XYZ file of C-alpha atoms in Angstrom:
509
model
C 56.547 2.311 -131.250
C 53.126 1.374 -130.752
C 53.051 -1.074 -133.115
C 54.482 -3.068 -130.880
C 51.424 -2.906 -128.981
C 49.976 -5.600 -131.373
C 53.417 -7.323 -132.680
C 54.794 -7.395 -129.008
C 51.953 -7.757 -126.847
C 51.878 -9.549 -123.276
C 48.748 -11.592 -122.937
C 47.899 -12.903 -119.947
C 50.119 -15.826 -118.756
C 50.830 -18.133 -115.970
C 53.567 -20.293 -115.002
C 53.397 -23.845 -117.021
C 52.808 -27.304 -114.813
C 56.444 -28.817 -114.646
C 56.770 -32.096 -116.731
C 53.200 -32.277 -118.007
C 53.117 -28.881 -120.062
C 56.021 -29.017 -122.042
C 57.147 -29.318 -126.097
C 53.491 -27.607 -126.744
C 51.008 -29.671 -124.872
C 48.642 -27.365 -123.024
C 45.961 -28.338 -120.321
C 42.470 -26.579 -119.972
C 43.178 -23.114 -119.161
C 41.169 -23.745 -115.513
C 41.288 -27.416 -115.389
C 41.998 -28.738 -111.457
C 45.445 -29.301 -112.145
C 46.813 -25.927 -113.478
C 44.802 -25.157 -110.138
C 46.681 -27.376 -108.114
C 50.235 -25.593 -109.530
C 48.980 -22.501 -109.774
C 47.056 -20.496 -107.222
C 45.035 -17.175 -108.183
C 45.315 -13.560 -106.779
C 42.810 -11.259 -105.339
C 41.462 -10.508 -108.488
C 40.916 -13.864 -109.588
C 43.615 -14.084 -112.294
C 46.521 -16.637 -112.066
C 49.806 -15.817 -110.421
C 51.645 -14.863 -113.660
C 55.577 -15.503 -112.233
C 55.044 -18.233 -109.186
C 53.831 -21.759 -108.964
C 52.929 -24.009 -105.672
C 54.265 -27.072 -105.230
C 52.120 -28.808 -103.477
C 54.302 -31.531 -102.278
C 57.284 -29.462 -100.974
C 54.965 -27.210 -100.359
C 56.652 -23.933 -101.259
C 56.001 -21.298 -103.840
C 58.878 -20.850 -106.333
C 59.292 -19.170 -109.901
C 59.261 -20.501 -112.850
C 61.096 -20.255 -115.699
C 58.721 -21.648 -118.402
C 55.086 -19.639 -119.279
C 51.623 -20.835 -121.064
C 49.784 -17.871 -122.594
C 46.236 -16.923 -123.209
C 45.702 -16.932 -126.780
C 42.239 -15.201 -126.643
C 43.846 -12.373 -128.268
C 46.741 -13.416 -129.811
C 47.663 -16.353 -131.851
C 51.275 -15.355 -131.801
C 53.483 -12.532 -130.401
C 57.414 -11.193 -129.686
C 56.185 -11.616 -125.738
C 55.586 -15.104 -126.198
C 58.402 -15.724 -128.555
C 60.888 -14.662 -126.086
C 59.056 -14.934 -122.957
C 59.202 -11.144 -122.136
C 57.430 -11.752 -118.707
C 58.105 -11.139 -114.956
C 61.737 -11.444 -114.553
C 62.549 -10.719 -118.430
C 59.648 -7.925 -118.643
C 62.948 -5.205 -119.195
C 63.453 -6.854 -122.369
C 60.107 -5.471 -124.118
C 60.614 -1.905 -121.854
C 64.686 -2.282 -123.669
C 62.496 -2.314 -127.149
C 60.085 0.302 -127.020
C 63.338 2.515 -125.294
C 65.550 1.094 -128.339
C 62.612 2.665 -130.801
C 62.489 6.146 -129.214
C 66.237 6.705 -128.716
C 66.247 5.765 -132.265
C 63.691 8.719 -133.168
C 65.677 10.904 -130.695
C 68.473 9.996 -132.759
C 67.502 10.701 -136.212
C 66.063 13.919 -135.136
C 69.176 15.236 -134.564
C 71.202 13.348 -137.420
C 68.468 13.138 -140.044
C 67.567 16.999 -139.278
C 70.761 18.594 -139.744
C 71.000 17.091 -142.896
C 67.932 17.825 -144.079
C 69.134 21.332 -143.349
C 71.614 20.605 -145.620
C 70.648 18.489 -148.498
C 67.237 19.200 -148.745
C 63.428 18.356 -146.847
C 62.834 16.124 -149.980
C 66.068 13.963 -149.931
C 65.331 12.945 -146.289
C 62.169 12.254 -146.356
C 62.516 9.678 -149.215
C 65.765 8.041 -147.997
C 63.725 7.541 -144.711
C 60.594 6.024 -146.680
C 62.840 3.599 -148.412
C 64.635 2.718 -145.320
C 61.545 2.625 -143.268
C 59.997 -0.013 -146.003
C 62.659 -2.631 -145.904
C 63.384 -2.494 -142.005
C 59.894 -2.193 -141.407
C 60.027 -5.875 -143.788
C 63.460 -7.232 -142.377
C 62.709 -6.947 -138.742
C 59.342 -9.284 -139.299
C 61.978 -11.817 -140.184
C 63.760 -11.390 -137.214
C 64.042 -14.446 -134.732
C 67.078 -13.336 -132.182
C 65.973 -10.413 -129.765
C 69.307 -8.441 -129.465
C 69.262 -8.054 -133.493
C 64.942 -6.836 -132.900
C 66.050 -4.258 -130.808
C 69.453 -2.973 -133.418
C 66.505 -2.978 -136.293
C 64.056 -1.410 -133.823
C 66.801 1.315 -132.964
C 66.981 1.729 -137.003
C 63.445 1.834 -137.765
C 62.786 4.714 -134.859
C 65.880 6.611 -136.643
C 64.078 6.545 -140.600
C 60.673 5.877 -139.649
C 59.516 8.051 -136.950
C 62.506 11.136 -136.956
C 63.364 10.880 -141.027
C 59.055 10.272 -142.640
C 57.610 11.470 -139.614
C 59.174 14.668 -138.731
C 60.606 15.575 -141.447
C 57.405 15.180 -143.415
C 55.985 17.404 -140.737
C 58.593 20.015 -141.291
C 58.168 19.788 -145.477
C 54.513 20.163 -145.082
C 54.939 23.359 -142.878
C 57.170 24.744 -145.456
C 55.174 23.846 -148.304
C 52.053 26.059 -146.643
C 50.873 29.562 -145.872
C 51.318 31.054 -142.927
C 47.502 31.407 -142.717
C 47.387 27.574 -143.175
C 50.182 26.093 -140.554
C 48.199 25.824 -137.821
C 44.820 23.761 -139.692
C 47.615 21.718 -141.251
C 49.739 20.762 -138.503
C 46.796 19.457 -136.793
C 45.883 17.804 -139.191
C 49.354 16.193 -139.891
C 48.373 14.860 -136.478
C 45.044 14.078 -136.645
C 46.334 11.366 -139.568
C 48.879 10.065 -137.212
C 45.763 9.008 -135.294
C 44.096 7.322 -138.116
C 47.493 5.129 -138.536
C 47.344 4.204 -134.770
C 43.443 3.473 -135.561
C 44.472 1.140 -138.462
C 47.413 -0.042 -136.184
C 44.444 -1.860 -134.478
C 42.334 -2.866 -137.228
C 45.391 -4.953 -138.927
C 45.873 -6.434 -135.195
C 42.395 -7.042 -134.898
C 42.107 -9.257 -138.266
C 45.518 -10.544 -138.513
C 46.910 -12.223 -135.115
C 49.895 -13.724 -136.216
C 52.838 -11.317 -135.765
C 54.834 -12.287 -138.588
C 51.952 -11.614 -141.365
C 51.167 -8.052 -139.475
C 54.759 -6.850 -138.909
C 54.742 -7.531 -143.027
C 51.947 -5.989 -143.116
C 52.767 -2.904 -141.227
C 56.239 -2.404 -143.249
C 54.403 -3.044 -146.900
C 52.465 0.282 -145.812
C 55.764 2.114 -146.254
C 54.977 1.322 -149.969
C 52.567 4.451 -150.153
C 55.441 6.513 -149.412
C 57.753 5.384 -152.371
C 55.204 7.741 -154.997
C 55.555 11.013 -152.703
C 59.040 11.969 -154.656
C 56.790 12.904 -157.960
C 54.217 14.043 -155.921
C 55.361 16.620 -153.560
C 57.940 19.598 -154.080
C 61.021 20.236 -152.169
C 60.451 23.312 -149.603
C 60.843 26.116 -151.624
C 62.166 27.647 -148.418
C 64.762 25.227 -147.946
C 65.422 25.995 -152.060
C 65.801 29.677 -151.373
C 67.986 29.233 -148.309
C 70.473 27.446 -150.558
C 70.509 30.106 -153.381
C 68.278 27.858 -155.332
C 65.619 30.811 -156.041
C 64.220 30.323 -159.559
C 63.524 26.628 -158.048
C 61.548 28.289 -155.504
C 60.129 30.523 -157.436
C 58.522 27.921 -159.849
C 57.401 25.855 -157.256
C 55.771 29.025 -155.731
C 53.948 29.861 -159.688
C 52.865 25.815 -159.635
C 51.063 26.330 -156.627
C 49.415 29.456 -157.570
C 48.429 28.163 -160.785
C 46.932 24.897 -159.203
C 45.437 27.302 -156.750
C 43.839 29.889 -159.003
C 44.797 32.034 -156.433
C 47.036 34.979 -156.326
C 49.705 36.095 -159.371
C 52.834 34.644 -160.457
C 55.692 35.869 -159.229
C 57.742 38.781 -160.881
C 61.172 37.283 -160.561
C 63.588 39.500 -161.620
C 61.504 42.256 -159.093
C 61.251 39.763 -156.520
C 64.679 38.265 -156.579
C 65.917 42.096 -156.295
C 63.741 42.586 -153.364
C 64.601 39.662 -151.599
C 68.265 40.272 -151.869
C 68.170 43.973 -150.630
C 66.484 42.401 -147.556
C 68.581 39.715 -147.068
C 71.574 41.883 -146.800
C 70.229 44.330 -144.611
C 69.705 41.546 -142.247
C 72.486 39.702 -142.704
C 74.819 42.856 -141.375
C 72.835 42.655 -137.932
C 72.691 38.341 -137.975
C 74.720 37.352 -134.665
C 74.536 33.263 -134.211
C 72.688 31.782 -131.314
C 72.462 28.266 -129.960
C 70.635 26.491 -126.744
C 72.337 27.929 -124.089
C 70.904 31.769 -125.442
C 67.532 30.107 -124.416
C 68.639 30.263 -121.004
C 70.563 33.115 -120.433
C 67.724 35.792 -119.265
C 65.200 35.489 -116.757
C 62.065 35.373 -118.605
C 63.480 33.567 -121.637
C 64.567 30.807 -119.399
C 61.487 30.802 -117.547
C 59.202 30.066 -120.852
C 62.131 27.668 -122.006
C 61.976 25.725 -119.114
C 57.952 25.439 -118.766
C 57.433 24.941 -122.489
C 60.244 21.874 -122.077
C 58.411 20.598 -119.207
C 55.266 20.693 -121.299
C 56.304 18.918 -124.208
C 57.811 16.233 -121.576
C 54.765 15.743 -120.170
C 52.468 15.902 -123.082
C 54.694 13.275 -124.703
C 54.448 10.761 -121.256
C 50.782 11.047 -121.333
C 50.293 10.966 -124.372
C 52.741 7.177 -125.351
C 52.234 6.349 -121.403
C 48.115 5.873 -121.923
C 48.582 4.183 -125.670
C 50.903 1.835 -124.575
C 48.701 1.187 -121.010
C 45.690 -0.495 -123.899
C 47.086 -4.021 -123.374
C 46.550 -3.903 -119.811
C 42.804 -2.682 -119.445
C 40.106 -4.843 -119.643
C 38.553 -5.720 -122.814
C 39.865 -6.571 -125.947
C 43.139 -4.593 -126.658
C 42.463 -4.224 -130.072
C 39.032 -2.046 -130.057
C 40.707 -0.260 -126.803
C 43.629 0.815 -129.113
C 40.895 1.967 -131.621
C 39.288 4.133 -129.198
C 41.988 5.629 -127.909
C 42.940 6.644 -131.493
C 39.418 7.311 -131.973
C 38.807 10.023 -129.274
C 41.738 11.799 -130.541
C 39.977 13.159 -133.561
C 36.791 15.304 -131.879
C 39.955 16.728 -129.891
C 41.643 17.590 -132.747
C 38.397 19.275 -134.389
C 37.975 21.221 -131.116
C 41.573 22.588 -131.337
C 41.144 23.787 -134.777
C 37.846 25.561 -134.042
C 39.013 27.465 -130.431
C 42.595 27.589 -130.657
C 42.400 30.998 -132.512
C 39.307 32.043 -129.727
C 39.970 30.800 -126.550
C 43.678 31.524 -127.293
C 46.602 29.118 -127.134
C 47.538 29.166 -123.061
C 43.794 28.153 -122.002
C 43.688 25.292 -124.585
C 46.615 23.431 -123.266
C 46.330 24.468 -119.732
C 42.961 23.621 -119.305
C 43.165 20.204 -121.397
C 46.365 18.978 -119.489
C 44.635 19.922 -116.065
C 41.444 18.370 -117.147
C 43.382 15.386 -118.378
C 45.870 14.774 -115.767
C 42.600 14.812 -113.750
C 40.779 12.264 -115.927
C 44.439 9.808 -114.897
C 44.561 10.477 -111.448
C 41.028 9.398 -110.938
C 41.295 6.431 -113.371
C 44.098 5.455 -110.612
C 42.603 5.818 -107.905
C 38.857 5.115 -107.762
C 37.732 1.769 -107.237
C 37.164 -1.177 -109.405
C 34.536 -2.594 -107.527
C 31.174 -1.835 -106.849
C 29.700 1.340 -108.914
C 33.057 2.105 -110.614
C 33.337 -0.811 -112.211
C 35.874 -1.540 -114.784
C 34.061 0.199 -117.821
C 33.856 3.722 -115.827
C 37.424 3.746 -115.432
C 37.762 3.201 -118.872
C 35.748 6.258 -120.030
C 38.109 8.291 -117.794
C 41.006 7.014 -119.177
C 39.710 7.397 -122.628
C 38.058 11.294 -121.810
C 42.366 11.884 -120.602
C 43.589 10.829 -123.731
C 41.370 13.198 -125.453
C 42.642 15.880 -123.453
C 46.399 15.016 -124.093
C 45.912 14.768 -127.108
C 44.603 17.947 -127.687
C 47.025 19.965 -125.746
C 50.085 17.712 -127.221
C 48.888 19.344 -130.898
C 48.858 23.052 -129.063
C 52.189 22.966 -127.880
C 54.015 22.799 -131.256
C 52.397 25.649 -132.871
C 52.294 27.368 -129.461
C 56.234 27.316 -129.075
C 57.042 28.340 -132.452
C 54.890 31.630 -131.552
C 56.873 32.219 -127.828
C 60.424 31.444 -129.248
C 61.982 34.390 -130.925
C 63.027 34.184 -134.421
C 66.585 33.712 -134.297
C 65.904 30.428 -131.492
C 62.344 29.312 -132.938
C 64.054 26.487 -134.732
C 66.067 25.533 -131.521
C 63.816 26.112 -129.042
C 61.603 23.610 -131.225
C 64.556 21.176 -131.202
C 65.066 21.132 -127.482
C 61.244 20.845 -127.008
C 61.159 17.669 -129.250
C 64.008 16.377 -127.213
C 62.201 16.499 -124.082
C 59.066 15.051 -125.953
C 61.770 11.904 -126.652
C 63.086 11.473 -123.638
C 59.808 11.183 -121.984
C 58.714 8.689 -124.659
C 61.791 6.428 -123.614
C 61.250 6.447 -120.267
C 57.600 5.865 -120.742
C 58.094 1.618 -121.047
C 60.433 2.274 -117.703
C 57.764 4.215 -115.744
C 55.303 1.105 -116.760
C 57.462 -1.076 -115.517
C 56.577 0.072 -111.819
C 53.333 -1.853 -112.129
C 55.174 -4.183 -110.030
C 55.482 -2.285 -107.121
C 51.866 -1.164 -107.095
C 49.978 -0.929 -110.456
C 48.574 2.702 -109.873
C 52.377 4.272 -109.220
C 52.286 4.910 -113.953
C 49.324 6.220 -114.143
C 49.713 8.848 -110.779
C 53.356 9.827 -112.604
C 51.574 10.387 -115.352
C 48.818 12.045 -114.143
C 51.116 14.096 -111.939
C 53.498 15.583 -113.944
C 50.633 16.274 -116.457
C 48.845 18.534 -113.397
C 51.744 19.929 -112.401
C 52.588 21.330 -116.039
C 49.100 22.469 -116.902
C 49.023 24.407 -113.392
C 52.558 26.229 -114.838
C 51.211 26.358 -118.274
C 48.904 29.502 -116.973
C 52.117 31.301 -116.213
C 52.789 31.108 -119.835
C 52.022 34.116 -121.425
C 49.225 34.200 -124.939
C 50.141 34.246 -128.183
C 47.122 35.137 -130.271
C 47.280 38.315 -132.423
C 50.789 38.977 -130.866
C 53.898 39.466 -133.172
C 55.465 37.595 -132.928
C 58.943 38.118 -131.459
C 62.016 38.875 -133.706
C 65.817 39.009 -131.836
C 66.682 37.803 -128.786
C 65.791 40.988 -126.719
C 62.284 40.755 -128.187
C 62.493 37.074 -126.664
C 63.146 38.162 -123.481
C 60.519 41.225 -122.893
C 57.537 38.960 -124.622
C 54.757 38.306 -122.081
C 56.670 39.906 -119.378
C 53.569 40.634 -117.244
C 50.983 38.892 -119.178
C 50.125 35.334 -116.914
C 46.176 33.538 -116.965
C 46.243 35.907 -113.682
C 47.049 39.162 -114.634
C 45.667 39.302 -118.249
C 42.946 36.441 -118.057
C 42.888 32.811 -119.306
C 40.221 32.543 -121.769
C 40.656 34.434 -125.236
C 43.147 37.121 -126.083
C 44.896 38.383 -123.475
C 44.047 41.594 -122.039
C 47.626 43.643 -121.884
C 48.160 46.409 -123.418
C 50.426 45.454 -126.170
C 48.701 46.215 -129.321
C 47.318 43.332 -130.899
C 48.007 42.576 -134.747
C 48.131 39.710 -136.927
C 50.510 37.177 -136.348
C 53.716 37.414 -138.900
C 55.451 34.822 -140.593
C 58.248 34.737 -138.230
């Protein structure tokens, strides 16, 4: 979705002179006529959606725009006039996108429960390559936003998550939580290059081509990665797993191969001990108890909010002052000392003061960035160094939450509560272009809902109880009595929590 940040950006605009500006001919951006048509606001910009007519002398709309091309030589804004009165048509896109990702995580991750990690993932990369190609040709908006609804369902839900959910597998227990981050951290480096290509390349047709063509790097991944050998052993496919397991020791140098015959005996006992006590559980088991349904409903609200923060302030770069291009770097940018942080305190301040702390710290950094003024001291740069010190928080509490939930949800509902979590992340996403929308009302009402519901979370978020050095919990009933008791006010916020539950190395769940 946030390419569309560079391929459908909305550059400043104002209504076009009637009869004079018309089949391409443009006058001086502030020449005394354009002045005469169109009058300015408060902040000195033109009126983007009304034009004076100075002989009737009323103020009507128009129906025809001239753009700024400062920034942009080309763009789908212009090429549809997605402005004022049409401005639902880009919010209809970027909506389009996420459902599409909503989508294909629930299509695209049953069946990679079925046919395999691998499959998916390189169906999606092919797929994500030639829509990511076909939609640059594109030239009628109601067939954009069918392709855009396509490439959210292969290229975001199918590579992205999926490859996120292969490269878990793939890993060590000891490893998951460096990696995931990680996984993330490069999902900020594409947003970075995102920018680059827009800053070199204005025209949207040669970047959207660009942009798919880097699909290409996916095409070698089938001979380079493994399927999960977790997913393999589900299935019955064990010597598979097995001799992906000896390939990685062997690359390794690390540890011995695996005994199979031993192993496979092993296994099997354990498998059928479990199997005799395995009751199916599905969404509505997350809400059934008290304190189950207390965590399920604060972690849901977290990923929500993480998720509007997070898309609401990259999407917000074309409207800030300065050129959109290095303000979509930055923003990308600051994500990465975040990321480091996370890595290096998550395991010693404990899970529940990183993301309270950074969402309360960042929802902070927004409501200020709404609020203070843009005149006199806080000038327009201050308020961007807010707005870029809240995405840094965000950011770092959106990578907390999805190794933070796998650790509250018990075993038998980790996978769902994950699921249901993502689903709130979506639906936030989607109504992000909405929420932006209400710039037109009053242009701080996006940021304060952002920055609101990001406070309000963080402040629950300390009612969450830790994680660190906990097992972590099994069956539902071990769902249910986890953290009972153990809040940032009963067993303190920073580090391990103080209960009395003995404290032991996290499992493999």
């Amino acid at each position: 979705m946030l390419t569309l940040v560079t391929i459908a950006p909305t550059p400043e605009h104002r209504c076009a002179v009637p009869d004079v500006e018309v089949n391409g001919t443009e006058l001086a951006w502030n020449s005394s006529e354009v002045l005469s048509w169109i009058h300015r606001d408060e902040g000195g910009k033109y009126q983007s959606c009304l034009m004076f007519d100075s002989y009737t002398n009323k103020t009507s709309k128009c129906n025809s725009w001239v753009y700024d091309h400062t920034y942009y030589t080309t763009s789908r804004t212009m090429d549809w006039n997605m402005v004022c009165d049409r401005r639902w048509m880009l919010a209809v896109a970027q909506m389009m996108y996420m459902f599409g990702v909503f989508t294909g995580a629930v299509t695209l991750g049953t069946l990679a429960d079925k046919v395999g990690r691998k499959t998916i993932f390189y169906i999606s990369a092919v797929m994500q390559l030639v829509l990511g190609i076909l939609v640059a040709f594109v030239s009628e908006y109601y067939t954009f936003i069918v392709l855009e609804f396509m490439y959210g369902v292969f290229g975001s839900a199918g590579s992205y998550i999926t490859g996120f959910v292969l490269t878990m597998e793939l890993v060590g227990p000891t490893k998951r939580t460096f990696c995931g981050i990680i996984f993330q951290a490069v999902f900020a480096m594409g947003i970075m290059l995102v920018a680059v290509w827009g800053y070199f390349i204005r025209d949207r047709f040669y970047l959207q081509l660009i942009y798919g063509a880097h699909s290409l790097l996916l095409i070698g991944h089938w001979w380079l990665i493994d399927e999960s050998p977790r997913w393999l052993w589900a299935q019955g496919r064990k010597l598979e797993s097995i001799d992906i397991v000896d390939k990685a020791v062997k690359i390794n140098r690390k540890g011995n191969l695996v005994d199979r015959k031993e192993f496979i005996a092993n296994q099997d006992i354990k498998a059928s001990a479990k199997s005799s006590e395995e009751t199916s559980y599905g969404i509505l088991d997350l809400f059934r108890t008290r304190n189950l349904r207390t965590k399920s409903l604060n972690v849901c609200l977290s990923w929500f909010a993480n998720s509007l923060g997070y898309y609401g302030l990259s999407l917000s770069t074309g409207k800030m002052s300065g050129d959109p291009f290095i303000l979509l770097f930055i923003m990308a940018l600051v994500e990465m000392p975040s990321y480091t942080i996370v890595i290096l305190l998550l395991d010693k301040a404990g899970r529940r003061f990183i993301l309270s702390s950074f969402m309360i710290m960042g929802g902070t950094a927004l409501m200020c960035a709404a609020y203070v003024p843009e005149e006199g001291f806080f000038l327009s740069p201050y308020i961007l160094y807010i707005v870029f010190f809240g995405k840094f928080c965000i950011a770092g509490s959106f990578a907390v939450i999805y190794n933070y939930s796998a650790e509250l949800f018990p075993t038998v509902l980790r996978n769902t509560g994950l699921g249901v979590g993502s689903m709130c992340a979506r639906l936030s996403a989607a109504l992000t272009p909405l929420i932006g929308l209400m710039d037109s009302f009053d242009k701080r009402i996006p940021m304060t809902i952002f920055a609101s519901i990001t406070l309000i979370s963080g402040a629950l978020g300390t009612l969450l109880p830790e994680t660190v050095d906990k097992t972590m919990p099994q069956s539902l009933e071990d769902g249910e009595q986890f953290g009972i008791g153990d809040s940032c006010f009963t067993t303190g916020c920073f580090g391990r929590s103080k209960s009395k539950e003995k404290h032991i190395k996290l499992d493999d769940g």
